[in-house]
Amino acid sequence: VTHWEEHKVIITGLDNAGKTTILYQFLMNEVVHTSPTIGSNVEEIIWKNIHFVMWDIGGQESLRASWNTYYTNAQFLILVIDSTDRERLPISKEELHKMLAHEDLRQAAILIFANKQDLKGSMSSAEISQQLNLTSIKGHGWHIQACCALTGEGLYQGLEWIAHQLK
Ligand code: GDP
């Protein structure tokens, strides 16, 4: 008897970070089931036994209250960063630390994708790590992975880290 355990993964990040592109890469050639969403900027997708919930952290405040319901039992938080967007990195930082402080995310490990590494002037994962103050994170496993969602480079290393945490 196979036990299909569902894993909940929250994919978040500012608009334009590359979340949709990353999900598309994960889901390529797979049958995708989408569930009704709570708002136009929230996507809910089940792939294999992984339940992905994705939204923009810069989204409407009115939707924010409902996000909490999605936090429950989330095992992973994937934060997607546009590595060329220096200006808005502090917003991602603030949201990241807010999410990690949420009691429903107590168990969640965090994967940060430093996306758009193909673009000139993109910040390195080391620089982003420092700017987001990742070393201050207590009580959560975390990992930062440089990637290029357009080509898929780095995405599987990120998923491998997640798979390793599930063992
Ligand atoms: P979302 O708003 O976070 O879902 O971002 P999207 O996935 O819609 O991507 C926003 C824009 O960035 C689109 O034009 C993508 O083609 C582009 N984009 C996403 N990932 C990359 C990347 O790794 N490199 C480059 N050059 N562009 C990217």
mmCIF file of N, CA and C in Angstrom, residues 47-130:
data_model
loop_
_atom_site.group_PDB
_atom_site.id
_atom_site.type_symbol
_atom_site.label_atom_id
_atom_site.label_comp_id
_atom_site.label_asym_id
_atom_site.label_seq_id
_atom_site.Cartn_x
_atom_site.Cartn_y
_atom_site.Cartn_z
ATOM 1 N N TRP A 47 0.721 18.862 -7.950
ATOM 2 C CA TRP A 47 1.600 18.164 -8.875
ATOM 3 C C TRP A 47 2.207 16.988 -8.127
ATOM 4 N N LYS A 48 1.951 15.776 -8.678
ATOM 5 C CA LYS A 48 2.342 14.572 -7.946
ATOM 6 C C LYS A 48 1.740 14.680 -6.551
ATOM 7 N N ASN A 49 2.512 14.554 -5.520
ATOM 8 C CA ASN A 49 1.915 14.701 -4.187
ATOM 9 C C ASN A 49 2.333 16.004 -3.517
ATOM 10 N N ILE A 50 2.665 16.960 -4.370
ATOM 11 C CA ILE A 50 3.049 18.256 -3.815
ATOM 12 C C ILE A 50 1.979 19.284 -4.145
ATOM 13 N N HIS A 51 1.540 19.948 -3.127
ATOM 14 C CA HIS A 51 0.504 20.961 -3.261
ATOM 15 C C HIS A 51 1.198 22.333 -3.232
ATOM 16 N N PHE A 52 1.178 23.003 -4.376
ATOM 17 C CA PHE A 52 1.820 24.315 -4.455
ATOM 18 C C PHE A 52 0.769 25.412 -4.333
ATOM 19 N N VAL A 53 1.025 26.340 -3.489
ATOM 20 C CA VAL A 53 0.183 27.536 -3.414
ATOM 21 C C VAL A 53 1.110 28.712 -3.693
ATOM 22 N N MET A 54 0.728 29.512 -4.637
ATOM 23 C CA MET A 54 1.624 30.578 -5.062
ATOM 24 C C MET A 54 0.935 31.929 -5.029
ATOM 25 N N TRP A 55 1.616 32.905 -4.519
ATOM 26 C CA TRP A 55 1.064 34.255 -4.597
ATOM 27 C C TRP A 55 2.159 35.318 -4.573
ATOM 28 N N ASP A 56 1.743 36.500 -4.960
ATOM 29 C CA ASP A 56 2.635 37.661 -4.930
ATOM 30 C C ASP A 56 2.582 38.291 -3.548
ATOM 31 N N ILE A 57 3.733 38.498 -2.952
ATOM 32 C CA ILE A 57 3.707 39.144 -1.634
ATOM 33 C C ILE A 57 3.382 40.625 -1.739
ATOM 34 N N GLY A 58 3.453 41.160 -2.912
ATOM 35 C CA GLY A 58 3.088 42.560 -3.085
ATOM 36 C C GLY A 58 1.605 42.722 -3.410
ATOM 37 N N GLY A 59 0.858 41.630 -3.257
ATOM 38 C CA GLY A 59 -0.561 41.631 -3.625
ATOM 39 C C GLY A 59 -1.438 42.476 -2.721
ATOM 40 N N GLN A 60 -2.724 42.476 -3.063
ATOM 41 C CA GLN A 60 -3.656 43.326 -2.326
ATOM 42 C C GLN A 60 -3.708 42.957 -0.848
ATOM 43 N N GLU A 61 -3.769 43.981 -0.028
ATOM 44 C CA GLU A 61 -3.881 43.799 1.424
ATOM 45 C C GLU A 61 -5.135 43.011 1.776
ATOM 46 N N SER A 62 -6.207 43.241 1.007
ATOM 47 C CA SER A 62 -7.486 42.602 1.320
ATOM 48 C C SER A 62 -7.393 41.081 1.239
ATOM 49 N N LEU A 63 -6.466 40.574 0.420
ATOM 50 C CA LEU A 63 -6.320 39.130 0.278
ATOM 51 C C LEU A 63 -5.416 38.546 1.350
ATOM 52 N N ARG A 64 -4.607 39.409 1.918
ATOM 53 C CA ARG A 64 -3.591 38.969 2.855
ATOM 54 C C ARG A 64 -4.139 38.124 4.001
ATOM 55 N N ALA A 65 -5.313 38.522 4.518
ATOM 56 C CA ALA A 65 -5.909 37.802 5.641
ATOM 57 C C ALA A 65 -6.152 36.337 5.275
ATOM 58 N N SER A 66 -6.562 36.077 4.036
ATOM 59 C CA SER A 66 -6.849 34.699 3.621
ATOM 60 C C SER A 66 -5.581 33.881 3.449
ATOM 61 N N TRP A 67 -4.454 34.541 3.244
ATOM 62 C CA TRP A 67 -3.207 33.797 3.051
ATOM 63 C C TRP A 67 -2.897 32.922 4.240
ATOM 64 N N ASN A 68 -3.245 33.436 5.432
ATOM 65 C CA ASN A 68 -2.958 32.681 6.643
ATOM 66 C C ASN A 68 -3.522 31.272 6.602
ATOM 67 N N THR A 69 -4.706 31.112 5.965
ATOM 68 C CA THR A 69 -5.309 29.790 5.911
ATOM 69 C C THR A 69 -4.419 28.831 5.114
ATOM 70 N N TYR A 70 -3.641 29.361 4.197
ATOM 71 C CA TYR A 70 -2.757 28.525 3.384
ATOM 72 C C TYR A 70 -1.466 28.152 4.106
ATOM 73 N N TYR A 71 -1.153 28.914 5.131
ATOM 74 C CA TYR A 71 0.077 28.638 5.866
ATOM 75 C C TYR A 71 0.023 27.313 6.608
ATOM 76 N N THR A 72 -1.174 26.951 7.104
ATOM 77 C CA THR A 72 -1.326 25.785 7.959
ATOM 78 C C THR A 72 -0.687 24.548 7.338
ATOM 79 N N ASN A 73 0.223 23.955 8.096
ATOM 80 C CA ASN A 73 0.920 22.731 7.686
ATOM 81 C C ASN A 73 1.824 22.876 6.458
ATOM 82 N N ALA A 74 2.138 24.086 6.087
ATOM 83 C CA ALA A 74 3.079 24.241 4.973
ATOM 84 C C ALA A 74 4.445 23.734 5.419
ATOM 85 N N GLN A 75 5.038 22.890 4.590
ATOM 86 C CA GLN A 75 6.340 22.331 4.946
ATOM 87 C C GLN A 75 7.478 23.160 4.362
ATOM 88 N N PHE A 76 7.156 23.832 3.255
ATOM 89 C CA PHE A 76 8.195 24.614 2.606
ATOM 90 C C PHE A 76 7.668 25.957 2.142
ATOM 91 N N LEU A 77 8.566 26.888 2.207
ATOM 92 C CA LEU A 77 8.296 28.202 1.680
ATOM 93 C C LEU A 77 9.385 28.426 0.625
ATOM 94 N N ILE A 78 8.960 28.723 -0.590
ATOM 95 C CA ILE A 78 9.936 29.063 -1.618
ATOM 96 C C ILE A 78 9.796 30.548 -1.879
ATOM 97 N N LEU A 79 10.849 31.287 -1.649
ATOM 98 C CA LEU A 79 10.827 32.724 -1.901
ATOM 99 C C LEU A 79 11.617 32.984 -3.178
ATOM 100 N N VAL A 80 10.953 33.576 -4.165
ATOM 101 C CA VAL A 80 11.619 33.848 -5.431
ATOM 102 C C VAL A 80 12.023 35.315 -5.463
ATOM 103 N N ILE A 81 13.297 35.533 -5.745
ATOM 104 C CA ILE A 81 13.852 36.885 -5.793
ATOM 105 C C ILE A 81 14.298 37.193 -7.221
ATOM 106 N N ASP A 82 13.921 38.359 -7.710
ATOM 107 C CA ASP A 82 14.484 38.867 -8.964
ATOM 108 C C ASP A 82 15.840 39.475 -8.572
ATOM 109 N N SER A 83 16.904 38.787 -8.951
ATOM 110 C CA SER A 83 18.241 39.189 -8.488
ATOM 111 C C SER A 83 18.707 40.526 -9.060
ATOM 112 N N THR A 84 17.948 41.083 -9.993
ATOM 113 C CA THR A 84 18.320 42.407 -10.529
ATOM 114 C C THR A 84 17.560 43.527 -9.814
ATOM 115 N N ASP A 85 16.584 43.138 -8.993
ATOM 116 C CA ASP A 85 15.718 44.134 -8.356
ATOM 117 C C ASP A 85 16.257 44.536 -6.978
ATOM 118 N N ARG A 86 17.314 45.353 -6.989
ATOM 119 C CA ARG A 86 17.939 45.778 -5.735
ATOM 120 C C ARG A 86 17.004 46.642 -4.905
ATOM 121 N N GLU A 87 16.249 47.455 -5.614
ATOM 122 C CA GLU A 87 15.391 48.438 -4.955
ATOM 123 C C GLU A 87 14.339 47.797 -4.044
ATOM 124 N N ARG A 88 13.768 46.685 -4.533
ATOM 125 C CA ARG A 88 12.680 46.087 -3.762
ATOM 126 C C ARG A 88 13.119 44.919 -2.875
ATOM 127 N N LEU A 89 14.426 44.662 -2.792
ATOM 128 C CA LEU A 89 14.898 43.569 -1.940
ATOM 129 C C LEU A 89 14.491 43.756 -0.467
ATOM 130 N N PRO A 90 14.518 45.004 0.050
ATOM 131 C CA PRO A 90 14.088 45.202 1.444
ATOM 132 C C PRO A 90 12.633 44.784 1.686
ATOM 133 N N ILE A 91 11.788 44.898 0.668
ATOM 134 C CA ILE A 91 10.383 44.479 0.831
ATOM 135 C C ILE A 91 10.341 42.967 1.004
ATOM 136 N N SER A 92 11.100 42.252 0.160
ATOM 137 C CA SER A 92 11.152 40.793 0.280
ATOM 138 C C SER A 92 11.690 40.383 1.642
ATOM 139 N N LYS A 93 12.699 41.124 2.104
ATOM 140 C CA LYS A 93 13.300 40.807 3.399
ATOM 141 C C LYS A 93 12.267 40.933 4.515
ATOM 142 N N GLU A 94 11.545 42.032 4.496
ATOM 143 C CA GLU A 94 10.550 42.267 5.531
ATOM 144 C C GLU A 94 9.477 41.181 5.516
ATOM 145 N N GLU A 95 9.000 40.852 4.327
ATOM 146 C CA GLU A 95 7.954 39.836 4.204
ATOM 147 C C GLU A 95 8.469 38.465 4.623
ATOM 148 N N LEU A 96 9.696 38.150 4.256
ATOM 149 C CA LEU A 96 10.284 36.865 4.630
ATOM 150 C C LEU A 96 10.313 36.693 6.146
ATOM 151 N N HIS A 97 10.832 37.698 6.827
ATOM 152 C CA HIS A 97 10.970 37.572 8.284
ATOM 153 C C HIS A 97 9.604 37.584 8.975
ATOM 154 N N LYS A 98 8.641 38.288 8.361
ATOM 155 C CA LYS A 98 7.270 38.286 8.886
ATOM 156 C C LYS A 98 6.671 36.874 8.764
ATOM 157 N N MET A 99 6.863 36.260 7.595
ATOM 158 C CA MET A 99 6.307 34.927 7.371
ATOM 159 C C MET A 99 6.940 33.911 8.317
ATOM 160 N N LEU A 100 8.262 34.018 8.490
ATOM 161 C CA LEU A 100 8.957 33.045 9.336
ATOM 162 C C LEU A 100 8.539 33.166 10.802
ATOM 163 N N ALA A 101 8.043 34.339 11.169
ATOM 164 C CA ALA A 101 7.606 34.549 12.553
ATOM 165 C C ALA A 101 6.185 34.032 12.771
ATOM 166 N N HIS A 102 5.489 33.719 11.688
ATOM 167 C CA HIS A 102 4.108 33.257 11.790
ATOM 168 C C HIS A 102 4.050 31.873 12.405
ATOM 169 N N GLU A 103 3.177 31.689 13.387
ATOM 170 C CA GLU A 103 3.205 30.411 14.114
ATOM 171 C C GLU A 103 2.821 29.208 13.246
ATOM 172 N N ASP A 104 2.005 29.418 12.231
ATOM 173 C CA ASP A 104 1.634 28.298 11.360
ATOM 174 C C ASP A 104 2.782 27.873 10.443
ATOM 175 N N LEU A 105 3.807 28.688 10.373
ATOM 176 C CA LEU A 105 4.965 28.345 9.531
ATOM 177 C C LEU A 105 6.163 27.899 10.371
ATOM 178 N N ARG A 106 5.859 27.572 11.633
ATOM 179 C CA ARG A 106 6.918 27.160 12.552
ATOM 180 C C ARG A 106 7.751 26.006 12.010
ATOM 181 N N GLN A 107 7.071 25.087 11.304
ATOM 182 C CA GLN A 107 7.743 23.879 10.818
ATOM 183 C C GLN A 107 8.378 24.071 9.437
ATOM 184 N N ALA A 108 8.106 25.177 8.812
ATOM 185 C CA ALA A 108 8.488 25.319 7.400
ATOM 186 C C ALA A 108 9.982 25.571 7.209
ATOM 187 N N ALA A 109 10.546 24.900 6.218
ATOM 188 C CA ALA A 109 11.911 25.174 5.794
ATOM 189 C C ALA A 109 11.805 26.117 4.598
ATOM 190 N N ILE A 110 12.845 26.896 4.382
ATOM 191 C CA ILE A 110 12.748 27.911 3.344
ATOM 192 C C ILE A 110 13.832 27.784 2.282
ATOM 193 N N LEU A 111 13.356 27.788 1.042
ATOM 194 C CA LEU A 111 14.257 27.772 -0.111
ATOM 195 C C LEU A 111 14.136 29.134 -0.791
ATOM 196 N N ILE A 112 15.257 29.779 -0.995
ATOM 197 C CA ILE A 112 15.238 31.062 -1.699
ATOM 198 C C ILE A 112 15.845 30.862 -3.076
ATOM 199 N N PHE A 113 15.098 31.221 -4.097
ATOM 200 C CA PHE A 113 15.633 31.180 -5.446
ATOM 201 C C PHE A 113 16.131 32.573 -5.813
ATOM 202 N N ALA A 114 17.436 32.689 -6.040
ATOM 203 C CA ALA A 114 18.019 33.934 -6.537
ATOM 204 C C ALA A 114 17.921 33.855 -8.058
ATOM 205 N N ASN A 115 16.773 34.289 -8.557
ATOM 206 C CA ASN A 115 16.434 34.084 -9.965
ATOM 207 C C ASN A 115 17.042 35.163 -10.880
ATOM 208 N N LYS A 116 16.978 34.905 -12.162
ATOM 209 C CA LYS A 116 17.442 35.813 -13.222
ATOM 210 C C LYS A 116 18.957 36.015 -13.197
ATOM 211 N N GLN A 117 19.671 34.937 -12.884
ATOM 212 C CA GLN A 117 21.122 35.000 -12.843
ATOM 213 C C GLN A 117 21.734 35.236 -14.219
ATOM 214 N N ASP A 118 20.936 35.057 -15.266
ATOM 215 C CA ASP A 118 21.435 35.275 -16.632
ATOM 216 C C ASP A 118 21.559 36.761 -16.958
ATOM 217 N N LEU A 119 20.898 37.606 -16.168
ATOM 218 C CA LEU A 119 20.905 39.036 -16.496
ATOM 219 C C LEU A 119 22.113 39.758 -15.926
ATOM 220 N N LYS A 120 22.603 40.687 -16.730
ATOM 221 C CA LYS A 120 23.754 41.491 -16.336
ATOM 222 C C LYS A 120 23.395 42.312 -15.096
ATOM 223 N N GLY A 121 24.317 42.373 -14.159
ATOM 224 C CA GLY A 121 24.081 43.177 -12.957
ATOM 225 C C GLY A 121 23.270 42.465 -11.894
ATOM 226 N N SER A 122 22.997 41.176 -12.109
ATOM 227 C CA SER A 122 22.230 40.460 -11.083
ATOM 228 C C SER A 122 23.109 40.265 -9.845
ATOM 229 N N MET A 123 22.472 40.323 -8.689
ATOM 230 C CA MET A 123 23.190 40.114 -7.432
ATOM 231 C C MET A 123 23.473 38.627 -7.270
ATOM 232 N N SER A 124 24.593 38.313 -6.649
ATOM 233 C CA SER A 124 24.945 36.906 -6.408
ATOM 234 C C SER A 124 24.098 36.373 -5.252
ATOM 235 N N SER A 125 24.053 35.059 -5.125
ATOM 236 C CA SER A 125 23.292 34.493 -4.003
ATOM 237 C C SER A 125 23.921 34.897 -2.671
ATOM 238 N N ALA A 126 25.246 35.082 -2.647
ATOM 239 C CA ALA A 126 25.909 35.507 -1.406
ATOM 240 C C ALA A 126 25.451 36.904 -1.000
ATOM 241 N N GLU A 127 25.357 37.775 -2.006
ATOM 242 C CA GLU A 127 24.921 39.149 -1.711
ATOM 243 C C GLU A 127 23.471 39.180 -1.239
ATOM 244 N N ILE A 128 22.623 38.400 -1.915
ATOM 245 C CA ILE A 128 21.202 38.352 -1.538
ATOM 246 C C ILE A 128 21.052 37.758 -0.139
ATOM 247 N N SER A 129 21.835 36.728 0.117
ATOM 248 C CA SER A 129 21.820 36.083 1.422
ATOM 249 C C SER A 129 22.120 37.099 2.528
ATOM 250 N N GLN A 130 23.099 37.948 2.255
ATOM 251 C CA GLN A 130 23.490 38.965 3.231
ATOM 252 C C GLN A 130 22.400 40.032 3.382
#
